mmCIF file of C-alpha atoms and ligand atoms in Angstrom:
data_model
loop_
_atom_site.group_PDB
_atom_site.id
_atom_site.type_symbol
_atom_site.label_atom_id
_atom_site.label_comp_id
_atom_site.label_asym_id
_atom_site.label_seq_id
_atom_site.Cartn_x
_atom_site.Cartn_y
_atom_site.Cartn_z
ATOM 1 C CA MET A 1402 -10.263 -22.628 24.637
ATOM 2 C CA ASN A 1403 -8.183 -19.467 24.568
ATOM 3 C CA GLN A 1404 -7.903 -17.310 21.434
ATOM 4 C CA ASN A 1405 -4.628 -18.842 20.227
ATOM 5 C CA GLU A 1406 -6.055 -22.335 20.552
ATOM 6 C CA ILE A 1407 -9.154 -21.284 18.600
ATOM 7 C CA LYS A 1408 -6.964 -19.766 15.852
ATOM 8 C CA ALA A 1409 -4.916 -22.968 15.598
ATOM 9 C CA LEU A 1410 -8.066 -25.078 15.428
ATOM 10 C CA VAL A 1411 -9.808 -23.011 12.767
ATOM 11 C CA GLY A 1412 -6.732 -22.813 10.503
ATOM 12 C CA LYS A 1413 -6.186 -26.563 10.714
ATOM 13 C CA SER A 1414 -9.852 -27.297 10.136
ATOM 14 C CA ALA A 1415 -9.946 -25.222 6.915
ATOM 15 C CA VAL A 1416 -6.913 -27.045 5.537
ATOM 16 C CA GLU A 1417 -8.365 -30.472 6.410
ATOM 17 C CA LYS A 1418 -11.642 -29.645 4.648
ATOM 18 C CA LEU A 1419 -10.512 -27.676 1.595
ATOM 19 C CA VAL A 1420 -6.910 -28.389 0.593
ATOM 20 C CA LYS A 1421 -6.397 -31.202 -1.908
ATOM 21 C CA SER A 1422 -3.236 -32.627 -3.473
ATOM 22 C CA GLY A 1423 -2.154 -30.875 -6.666
ATOM 23 C CA MET A 1424 -3.610 -27.515 -5.657
ATOM 24 C CA LYS A 1425 -2.134 -24.104 -6.379
ATOM 25 C CA LEU A 1426 -2.585 -22.499 -2.993
ATOM 26 C CA GLY A 1427 -2.458 -18.915 -1.712
ATOM 27 C CA LEU A 1428 -1.259 -18.766 1.874
ATOM 28 C CA GLY A 1429 -2.269 -15.813 4.055
ATOM 29 C CA THR A 1430 -0.593 -13.833 6.793
ATOM 30 C CA GLY A 1431 -1.165 -13.461 10.541
ATOM 31 C CA SER A 1432 -1.776 -15.509 13.643
ATOM 32 C CA THR A 1433 -4.813 -17.374 12.255
ATOM 33 C CA ALA A 1434 -3.386 -18.032 8.789
ATOM 34 C CA LEU A 1435 -0.076 -19.368 10.111
ATOM 35 C CA PRO A 1436 -1.559 -22.475 11.787
ATOM 36 C CA ALA A 1437 -3.130 -23.241 8.397
ATOM 37 C CA VAL A 1438 0.295 -22.882 6.761
ATOM 38 C CA ARG A 1439 1.828 -25.186 9.368
ATOM 39 C CA HIS A 1440 -0.894 -27.755 8.830
ATOM 40 C CA VAL A 1441 -0.243 -27.777 5.086
ATOM 41 C CA GLY A 1442 3.446 -28.319 5.960
ATOM 42 C CA LEU A 1443 2.615 -31.161 8.316
ATOM 43 C CA LEU A 1444 0.352 -32.948 5.823
ATOM 44 C CA LEU A 1445 3.069 -32.626 3.150
ATOM 45 C CA LYS A 1446 5.657 -34.097 5.524
ATOM 46 C CA GLU A 1447 3.313 -36.975 6.374
ATOM 47 C CA GLY A 1448 2.700 -37.601 2.661
ATOM 48 C CA LYS A 1449 -1.041 -36.951 3.079
ATOM 49 C CA LEU A 1450 -0.803 -34.042 0.653
ATOM 50 C CA THR A 1451 1.362 -34.011 -2.469
ATOM 51 C CA ASN A 1452 2.224 -31.643 -5.304
ATOM 52 C CA ILE A 1453 1.172 -28.431 -3.552
ATOM 53 C CA LYS A 1454 2.355 -25.237 -5.214
ATOM 54 C CA ALA A 1455 2.077 -22.329 -2.791
ATOM 55 C CA VAL A 1456 2.119 -18.563 -3.197
ATOM 56 C CA SER A 1457 2.932 -16.602 -0.041
ATOM 57 C CA THR A 1458 1.351 -13.266 0.897
ATOM 58 C CA SER A 1459 4.193 -11.944 3.071
ATOM 59 C CA LEU A 1460 7.700 -12.484 4.375
ATOM 60 C CA GLN A 1461 6.222 -13.912 7.581
ATOM 61 C CA THR A 1462 4.433 -16.599 5.579
ATOM 62 C CA SER A 1463 7.405 -17.248 3.280
ATOM 63 C CA ILE A 1464 9.625 -17.873 6.294
ATOM 64 C CA GLU A 1465 7.053 -20.316 7.727
ATOM 65 C CA CYS A 1466 6.854 -22.083 4.342
ATOM 66 C CA GLU A 1467 10.656 -22.369 4.301
ATOM 67 C CA LYS A 1468 10.598 -23.952 7.771
ATOM 68 C CA TRP A 1469 8.048 -26.537 6.663
ATOM 69 C CA GLY A 1470 9.497 -27.179 3.196
ATOM 70 C CA ILE A 1471 6.357 -25.973 1.431
ATOM 71 C CA PRO A 1472 7.214 -25.379 -2.259
ATOM 72 C CA LEU A 1473 6.884 -21.651 -2.950
ATOM 73 C CA TYR A 1474 6.275 -19.922 -6.266
ATOM 74 C CA THR A 1475 5.393 -16.406 -7.329
ATOM 75 C CA LEU A 1476 2.059 -15.576 -8.946
ATOM 76 C CA ASN A 1477 4.000 -14.695 -12.091
ATOM 77 C CA SER A 1478 5.826 -18.017 -12.303
ATOM 78 C CA GLY A 1479 5.080 -20.424 -15.146
ATOM 79 C CA GLU A 1480 3.934 -23.027 -12.611
ATOM 80 C CA ILE A 1481 1.244 -20.730 -11.178
ATOM 81 C CA GLY A 1482 0.414 -18.670 -14.271
ATOM 82 C CA GLY A 1483 -1.425 -15.930 -12.344
ATOM 83 C CA ARG A 1484 -4.292 -18.143 -11.110
ATOM 84 C CA LEU A 1485 -4.756 -20.124 -7.893
ATOM 85 C CA ASP A 1486 -7.223 -22.834 -6.906
ATOM 86 C CA LEU A 1487 -7.691 -21.669 -3.333
ATOM 87 C CA ALA A 1488 -6.463 -18.921 -0.998
ATOM 88 C CA ILE A 1489 -6.740 -19.259 2.783
ATOM 89 C CA ASP A 1490 -6.307 -16.159 4.922
ATOM 90 C CA GLY A 1491 -7.301 -14.509 8.179
ATOM 91 C CA ALA A 1492 -9.287 -11.277 8.497
ATOM 92 C CA ASP A 1493 -9.638 -8.379 10.917
ATOM 93 C CA GLU A 1494 -13.414 -8.279 10.619
ATOM 94 C CA VAL A 1495 -16.030 -10.236 8.684
ATOM 95 C CA ASP A 1496 -19.729 -9.448 8.285
ATOM 96 C CA GLY A 1497 -22.892 -11.383 7.449
ATOM 97 C CA ARG A 1498 -22.363 -10.948 3.676
ATOM 98 C CA HIS A 1499 -18.898 -12.523 4.045
ATOM 99 C CA TRP A 1500 -17.287 -9.189 3.204
ATOM 100 C CA CYS A 1501 -14.211 -8.640 5.261
ATOM 101 C CA THR A 1502 -11.479 -6.187 6.122
ATOM 102 C CA LYS A 1503 -7.826 -7.167 6.160
ATOM 103 C CA GLY A 1504 -4.387 -5.675 6.597
ATOM 104 C CA GLY A 1505 -3.933 -5.655 10.375
ATOM 105 C CA GLY A 1506 -0.612 -7.384 9.675
ATOM 106 C CA GLY A 1507 0.247 -4.880 6.937
ATOM 107 C CA ALA A 1508 0.139 -7.427 4.120
ATOM 108 C CA LEU A 1509 -3.132 -6.362 2.481
ATOM 109 C CA LEU A 1510 -1.667 -5.621 -0.955
ATOM 110 C CA ILE A 1511 -0.429 -9.113 -1.778
ATOM 111 C CA GLU A 1512 -3.270 -10.640 0.236
ATOM 112 C CA LYS A 1513 -5.788 -8.929 -2.021
ATOM 113 C CA ILE A 1514 -3.950 -9.760 -5.253
ATOM 114 C CA THR A 1515 -3.733 -13.388 -4.131
ATOM 115 C CA ALA A 1516 -7.354 -13.707 -2.975
ATOM 116 C CA TYR A 1517 -8.702 -12.047 -6.114
ATOM 117 C CA ALA A 1518 -6.594 -14.387 -8.258
ATOM 118 C CA SER A 1519 -8.099 -17.509 -6.656
ATOM 119 C CA ALA A 1520 -10.972 -19.660 -7.856
ATOM 120 C CA SER A 1521 -12.059 -19.874 -4.222
ATOM 121 C CA PHE A 1522 -11.248 -17.936 -1.089
ATOM 122 C CA CYS A 1523 -11.465 -19.118 2.489
ATOM 123 C CA VAL A 1524 -11.382 -16.805 5.511
ATOM 124 C CA VAL A 1525 -10.389 -18.218 8.892
ATOM 125 C CA VAL A 1526 -11.332 -16.237 12.004
ATOM 126 C CA ASP A 1527 -12.134 -16.631 15.654
ATOM 127 C CA GLU A 1528 -15.582 -15.539 16.777
ATOM 128 C CA SER A 1529 -14.373 -12.103 17.971
ATOM 129 C CA LYS A 1530 -13.903 -11.042 14.304
ATOM 130 C CA VAL A 1531 -17.552 -11.383 13.330
ATOM 131 C CA VAL A 1532 -19.263 -7.960 13.222
ATOM 132 C CA GLU A 1533 -22.448 -6.394 11.959
ATOM 133 C CA ASN A 1534 -20.727 -3.421 10.287
ATOM 134 C CA LEU A 1535 -17.144 -3.324 9.015
ATOM 135 C CA GLY A 1536 -14.753 -0.489 9.805
ATOM 136 C CA LEU A 1537 -16.335 0.872 12.980
ATOM 137 C CA LYS A 1538 -14.165 -0.896 15.531
ATOM 138 C CA PHE A 1539 -11.054 -2.313 13.870
ATOM 139 C CA PRO A 1540 -9.282 0.138 11.506
ATOM 140 C CA VAL A 1541 -9.143 -0.587 7.785
ATOM 141 C CA PRO A 1542 -5.700 0.090 6.312
ATOM 142 C CA LEU A 1543 -4.783 1.703 3.023
ATOM 143 C CA GLU A 1544 -1.353 1.128 1.527
ATOM 144 C CA VAL A 1545 -0.189 4.542 0.326
ATOM 145 C CA ILE A 1546 2.850 5.908 -1.515
ATOM 146 C CA PRO A 1547 4.774 7.911 1.152
ATOM 147 C CA GLU A 1548 4.745 11.121 -0.921
ATOM 148 C CA ALA A 1549 0.935 11.123 -0.889
ATOM 149 C CA ARG A 1550 0.533 10.860 2.906
ATOM 150 C CA ARG A 1551 -1.028 14.263 3.467
ATOM 151 C CA THR A 1552 -3.064 14.518 0.288
ATOM 152 C CA VAL A 1553 -4.599 11.079 0.818
ATOM 153 C CA THR A 1554 -5.252 11.861 4.508
ATOM 154 C CA LEU A 1555 -7.122 15.062 3.604
ATOM 155 C CA THR A 1556 -9.251 13.299 1.015
ATOM 156 C CA LEU A 1557 -10.121 10.454 3.381
ATOM 157 C CA GLU A 1558 -11.054 12.936 6.117
ATOM 158 C CA LYS A 1559 -13.376 14.676 3.654
ATOM 159 C CA MET A 1560 -14.972 11.262 3.052
ATOM 160 C CA GLY A 1561 -15.747 11.083 6.788
ATOM 161 C CA ALA A 1562 -12.929 8.791 7.909
ATOM 162 C CA GLY A 1563 -10.735 9.127 10.970
ATOM 163 C CA VAL A 1564 -7.173 8.609 9.703
ATOM 164 C CA ILE A 1565 -4.111 7.444 11.619
ATOM 165 C CA LEU A 1566 -0.641 6.868 10.188
ATOM 166 C CA ARG A 1567 0.441 3.423 11.381
ATOM 167 C CA GLU A 1568 3.519 3.766 13.560
ATOM 168 C CA ALA A 1569 6.116 1.011 13.870
ATOM 169 C CA LEU A 1570 6.953 -0.768 17.091
ATOM 170 C CA ARG A 1571 10.663 -1.063 17.897
ATOM 171 C CA LYS A 1572 11.562 1.209 14.937
ATOM 172 C CA ALA A 1573 11.183 4.970 14.958
ATOM 173 C CA GLY A 1574 8.579 6.330 12.556
ATOM 174 C CA PRO A 1575 5.894 4.750 10.420
ATOM 175 C CA VAL A 1576 5.518 1.130 9.369
ATOM 176 C CA ILE A 1577 7.027 0.646 5.922
ATOM 177 C CA THR A 1578 5.355 -2.169 4.020
ATOM 178 C CA GLU A 1579 7.181 -4.898 2.116
ATOM 179 C CA HIS A 1580 6.647 -2.706 -0.956
ATOM 180 C CA GLY A 1581 8.130 0.477 0.481
ATOM 181 C CA ASN A 1582 4.843 2.206 1.276
ATOM 182 C CA ILE A 1583 3.101 3.535 4.396
ATOM 183 C CA LEU A 1584 -0.200 2.458 5.932
ATOM 184 C CA LEU A 1585 -3.060 4.807 6.797
ATOM 185 C CA ASP A 1586 -5.550 3.177 9.159
ATOM 186 C CA ILE A 1587 -9.083 4.489 8.795
ATOM 187 C CA THR A 1588 -12.210 4.094 10.924
ATOM 188 C CA PHE A 1589 -15.742 5.419 10.654
ATOM 189 C CA LYS A 1590 -18.259 6.548 13.258
ATOM 190 C CA ASN A 1591 -21.294 5.232 11.375
ATOM 191 C CA PRO A 1592 -21.902 2.254 9.060
ATOM 192 C CA VAL A 1593 -20.453 2.813 5.584
ATOM 193 C CA ASN A 1594 -20.949 1.370 2.094
ATOM 194 C CA CYS A 1595 -17.872 -0.866 1.992
ATOM 195 C CA GLU A 1596 -18.402 -1.943 -1.600
ATOM 196 C CA GLU A 1597 -18.349 1.670 -2.742
ATOM 197 C CA LEU A 1598 -15.393 2.500 -0.486
ATOM 198 C CA GLU A 1599 -13.324 -0.343 -1.899
ATOM 199 C CA THR A 1600 -13.579 1.330 -5.299
ATOM 200 C CA GLU A 1601 -13.509 4.960 -4.129
ATOM 201 C CA CYS A 1602 -10.405 4.639 -1.931
ATOM 202 C CA ASN A 1603 -8.396 3.278 -4.845
ATOM 203 C CA ARG A 1604 -9.377 6.289 -6.968
ATOM 204 C CA ILE A 1605 -7.381 8.637 -4.710
ATOM 205 C CA PRO A 1606 -3.987 9.333 -6.297
ATOM 206 C CA GLY A 1607 -1.276 7.687 -4.208
ATOM 207 C CA VAL A 1608 -3.425 4.870 -2.821
ATOM 208 C CA VAL A 1609 -2.010 1.526 -3.887
ATOM 209 C CA GLU A 1610 -4.710 -0.682 -2.327
ATOM 210 C CA ASN A 1611 -7.173 -0.796 0.543
ATOM 211 C CA GLY A 1612 -8.207 -3.439 3.041
ATOM 212 C CA PHE A 1613 -11.898 -3.768 2.064
ATOM 213 C CA PHE A 1614 -12.595 -7.190 0.500
ATOM 214 C CA THR A 1615 -16.126 -7.004 -0.924
ATOM 215 C CA ARG A 1616 -15.856 -8.571 -4.369
ATOM 216 C CA LEU A 1617 -15.610 -12.196 -3.288
ATOM 217 C CA ARG A 1618 -17.904 -14.440 -1.327
ATOM 218 C CA PRO A 1619 -15.446 -16.503 0.688
ATOM 219 C CA VAL A 1620 -16.311 -19.546 2.700
ATOM 220 C CA VAL A 1621 -15.843 -18.430 6.310
ATOM 221 C CA PHE A 1622 -14.564 -20.746 9.042
ATOM 222 C CA ILE A 1623 -15.395 -19.328 12.480
ATOM 223 C CA GLY A 1624 -13.763 -20.843 15.542
ATOM 224 C CA HIS A 1625 -15.674 -20.697 18.835
ATOM 225 C CA SER A 1626 -14.420 -20.863 22.401
ATOM 226 C CA ASP A 1627 -16.309 -24.137 23.010
ATOM 227 C CA GLY A 1628 -14.010 -25.786 20.428
ATOM 228 C CA SER A 1629 -16.550 -25.892 17.609
ATOM 229 C CA VAL A 1630 -15.868 -24.587 14.090
ATOM 230 C CA GLU A 1631 -18.758 -23.076 12.169
ATOM 231 C CA ILE A 1632 -18.502 -23.155 8.366
ATOM 232 C CA LYS A 1633 -20.444 -20.484 6.479
ATOM 233 C CA GLN A 1634 -20.640 -21.237 2.763
HETATM 234 C C1 5RP B 874 -2.606 -9.342 7.630
HETATM 235 C C2 5RP B 874 -4.048 -9.687 7.717
HETATM 236 C C3 5RP B 874 -4.447 -10.702 8.710
HETATM 237 O O1 5RP B 874 -5.054 -11.775 8.061
HETATM 238 C C4 5RP B 874 -5.419 -10.080 9.673
HETATM 239 O O2 5RP B 874 -4.810 -8.927 10.242
HETATM 240 C C5 5RP B 874 -5.824 -11.045 10.790
HETATM 241 O O3 5RP B 874 -4.695 -11.361 11.557
HETATM 242 P P1 5RP B 874 -4.768 -12.320 12.808
HETATM 243 O O4 5RP B 874 -5.245 -13.642 12.309
HETATM 244 O O5 5RP B 874 -3.366 -12.336 13.344
HETATM 245 O O6 5RP B 874 -5.753 -11.707 13.784
HETATM 246 O O7 5RP B 874 -4.885 -9.179 7.007
HETATM 247 O O8 5RP B 874 -2.372 -8.278 6.766
#
């Protein structure tokens, strides 16, 4: 199986196993989360799922929900009331403790709010995302108020991080998030205390949120190239 086929398989498999009619559902962003979104749409169309109330984590996901007729609400709506039953999302890296890093698609802010507002969280990844130590290979993004670009960069560098301003493709200048902010991508040379960093990064004035997800213990669905899906509870 190629990587796209694995992503489609793992997203579908998580929906089959975990999504039940009547759920308030957080829907993630990216190429592994989208097949899960589509599968929810398909099951709704086939009448195998009913009364799903979804909260989207990005414009990409909202557009996919529109295509599939998945009923969308905001976290603040009366129907959702700030709490979800389940959130399903991809990740950039996941480790043996089920901690993960997210935000490769730039949607980490709403992804984190959504995941942390859910009774349970499910991460869907292909096997290439499983690592021993987070943040050494794939950069961890911070969503930052544009005015604080240099001050936050200096502080992060003092903390030992390599910092890169995320540049846009097919638009001059930096990526601007759906909330009007920039993204600073950080990496480390040696293993770091991710739990501590999740708290510490948010203490820097101008940081809105960071891509470390260490406060949940999600169920992790890992898709393998032989077509198997491993479920780590
Ligand atoms: C978006 C994310 C994505 O879930 C993460 O980047 C993984 O994406 P993909 O499944 O496309 O590899 O956090 O902000």
